PDB file of C-alpha atoms in Angstrom:
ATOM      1  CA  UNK E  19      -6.797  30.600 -69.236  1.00  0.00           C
ATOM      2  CA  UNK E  20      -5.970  30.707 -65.667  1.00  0.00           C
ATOM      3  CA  UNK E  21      -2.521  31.951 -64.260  1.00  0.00           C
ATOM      4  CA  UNK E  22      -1.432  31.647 -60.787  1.00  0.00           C
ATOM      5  CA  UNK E  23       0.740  33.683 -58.963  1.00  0.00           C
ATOM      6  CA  UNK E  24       3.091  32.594 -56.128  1.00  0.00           C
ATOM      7  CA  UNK E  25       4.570  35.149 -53.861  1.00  0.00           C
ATOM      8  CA  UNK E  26       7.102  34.150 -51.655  1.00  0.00           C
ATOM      9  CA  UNK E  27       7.647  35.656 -48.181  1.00  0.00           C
ATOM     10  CA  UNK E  28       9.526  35.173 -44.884  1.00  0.00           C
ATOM     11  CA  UNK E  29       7.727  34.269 -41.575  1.00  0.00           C
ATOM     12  CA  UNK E  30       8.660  33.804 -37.880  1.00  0.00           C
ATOM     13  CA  UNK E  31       7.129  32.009 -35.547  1.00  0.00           C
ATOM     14  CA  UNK E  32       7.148  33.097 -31.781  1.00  0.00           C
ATOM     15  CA  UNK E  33       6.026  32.002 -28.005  1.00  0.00           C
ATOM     16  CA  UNK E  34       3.131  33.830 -26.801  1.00  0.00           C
ATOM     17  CA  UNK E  35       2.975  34.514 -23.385  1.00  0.00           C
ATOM     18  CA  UNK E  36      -0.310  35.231 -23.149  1.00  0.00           C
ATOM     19  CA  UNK E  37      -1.021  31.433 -24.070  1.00  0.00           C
ATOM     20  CA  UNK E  38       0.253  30.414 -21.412  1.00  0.00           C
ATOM     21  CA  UNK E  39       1.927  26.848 -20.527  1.00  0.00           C
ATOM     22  CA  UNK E  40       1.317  23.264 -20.523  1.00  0.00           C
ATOM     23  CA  UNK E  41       2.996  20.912 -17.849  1.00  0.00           C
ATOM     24  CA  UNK E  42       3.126  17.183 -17.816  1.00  0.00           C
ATOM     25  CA  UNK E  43       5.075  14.597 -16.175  1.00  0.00           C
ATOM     26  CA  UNK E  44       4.925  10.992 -17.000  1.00  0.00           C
ATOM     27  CA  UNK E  45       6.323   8.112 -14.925  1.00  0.00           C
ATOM     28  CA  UNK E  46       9.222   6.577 -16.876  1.00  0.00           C
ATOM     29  CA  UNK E  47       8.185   3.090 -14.804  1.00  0.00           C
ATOM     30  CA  UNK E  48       4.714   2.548 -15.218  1.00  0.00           C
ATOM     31  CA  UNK E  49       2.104   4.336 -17.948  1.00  0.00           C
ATOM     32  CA  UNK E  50       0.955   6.962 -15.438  1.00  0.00           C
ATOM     33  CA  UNK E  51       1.459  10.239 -15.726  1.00  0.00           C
ATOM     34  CA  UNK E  52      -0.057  13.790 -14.382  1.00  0.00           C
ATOM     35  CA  UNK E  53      -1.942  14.629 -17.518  1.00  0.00           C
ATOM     36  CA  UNK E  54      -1.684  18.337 -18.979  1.00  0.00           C
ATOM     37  CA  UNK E  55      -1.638  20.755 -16.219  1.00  0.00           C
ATOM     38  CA  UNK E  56      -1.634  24.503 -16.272  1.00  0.00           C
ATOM     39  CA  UNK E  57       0.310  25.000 -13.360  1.00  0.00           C
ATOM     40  CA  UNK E  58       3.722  23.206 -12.806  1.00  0.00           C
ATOM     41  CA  UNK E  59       3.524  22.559  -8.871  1.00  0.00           C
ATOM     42  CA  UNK E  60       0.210  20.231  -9.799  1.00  0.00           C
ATOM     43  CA  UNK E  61       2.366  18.391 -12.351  1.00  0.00           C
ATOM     44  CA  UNK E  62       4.732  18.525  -9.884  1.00  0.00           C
ATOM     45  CA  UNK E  63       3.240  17.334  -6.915  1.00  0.00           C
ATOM     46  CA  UNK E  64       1.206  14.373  -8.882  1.00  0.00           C
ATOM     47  CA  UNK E  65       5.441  13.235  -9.509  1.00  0.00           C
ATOM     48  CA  UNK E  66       6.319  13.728  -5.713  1.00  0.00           C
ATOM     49  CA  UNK E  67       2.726  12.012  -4.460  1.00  0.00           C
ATOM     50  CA  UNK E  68       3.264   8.654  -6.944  1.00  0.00           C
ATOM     51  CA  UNK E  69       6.823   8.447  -6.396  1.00  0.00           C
ATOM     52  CA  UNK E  70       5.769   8.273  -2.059  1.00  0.00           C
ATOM     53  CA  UNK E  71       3.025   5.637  -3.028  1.00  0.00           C
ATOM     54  CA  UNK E  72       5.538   3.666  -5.229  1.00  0.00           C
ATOM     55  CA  UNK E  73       8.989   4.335  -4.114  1.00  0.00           C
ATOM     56  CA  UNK E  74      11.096   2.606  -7.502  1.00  0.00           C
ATOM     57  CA  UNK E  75       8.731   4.909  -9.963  1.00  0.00           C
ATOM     58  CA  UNK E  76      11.806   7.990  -9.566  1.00  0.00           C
ATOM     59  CA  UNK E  77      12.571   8.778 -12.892  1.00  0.00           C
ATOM     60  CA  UNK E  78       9.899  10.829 -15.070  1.00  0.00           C
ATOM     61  CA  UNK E  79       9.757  12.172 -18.913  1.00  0.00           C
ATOM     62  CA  UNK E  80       8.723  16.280 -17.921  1.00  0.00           C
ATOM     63  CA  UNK E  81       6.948  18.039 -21.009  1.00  0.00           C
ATOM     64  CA  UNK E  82       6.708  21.411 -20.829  1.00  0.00           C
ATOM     65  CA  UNK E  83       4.239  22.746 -24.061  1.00  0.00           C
ATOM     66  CA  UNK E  84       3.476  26.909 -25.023  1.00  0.00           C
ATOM     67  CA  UNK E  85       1.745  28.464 -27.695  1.00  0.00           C
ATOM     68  CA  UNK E  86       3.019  30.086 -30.619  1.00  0.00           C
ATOM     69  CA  UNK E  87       2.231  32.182 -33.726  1.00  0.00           C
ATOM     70  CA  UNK E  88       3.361  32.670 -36.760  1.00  0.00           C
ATOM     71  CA  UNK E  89       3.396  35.926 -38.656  1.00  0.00           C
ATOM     72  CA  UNK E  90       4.294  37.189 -42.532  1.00  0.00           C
ATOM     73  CA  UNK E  91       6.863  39.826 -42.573  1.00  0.00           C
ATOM     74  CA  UNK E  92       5.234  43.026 -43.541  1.00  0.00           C
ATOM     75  CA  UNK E  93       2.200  42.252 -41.345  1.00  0.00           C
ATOM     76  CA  UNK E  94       0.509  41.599 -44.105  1.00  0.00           C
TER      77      UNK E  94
END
């Protein structure tokens, strides 16, 4: 006979810096959008450069994405 054993314990999930970020703007107008970027001036500058080629495209969706762990209390 088999008998399983559930332990239950708390975890936390955290950023980690060393991950790094994700930036990524998306015209709100048209389907265009910067694509993931690891620096936010490039995501940045792809908004300011479409918005001077097509002057109505001035709203965007901005995604900013990190990395993040999750450990067991107790290290274990």
């Amino acid at each position: 006979m088999t008998r399983a054993v559930y332990r239950f314990t708390d975890h936390t999930i955290r950023h980690v810096p060393e991950g790094g970020l994700i930036f990524e703007l998306s015209c709100t107008t048209c389907p265009e959008k910067s694509g993931p970027q690891v620096e936010q001036n490039t995501a940045q500058d792809w908004a300011l450069r479409h918005t001077g080629l097509n002057p109505s495209h001035d709203l965007f969706s901005r995604v900013v994405s990190d990395h993040a762990r999750v450990t067991r209390e107790g290290g274990e």
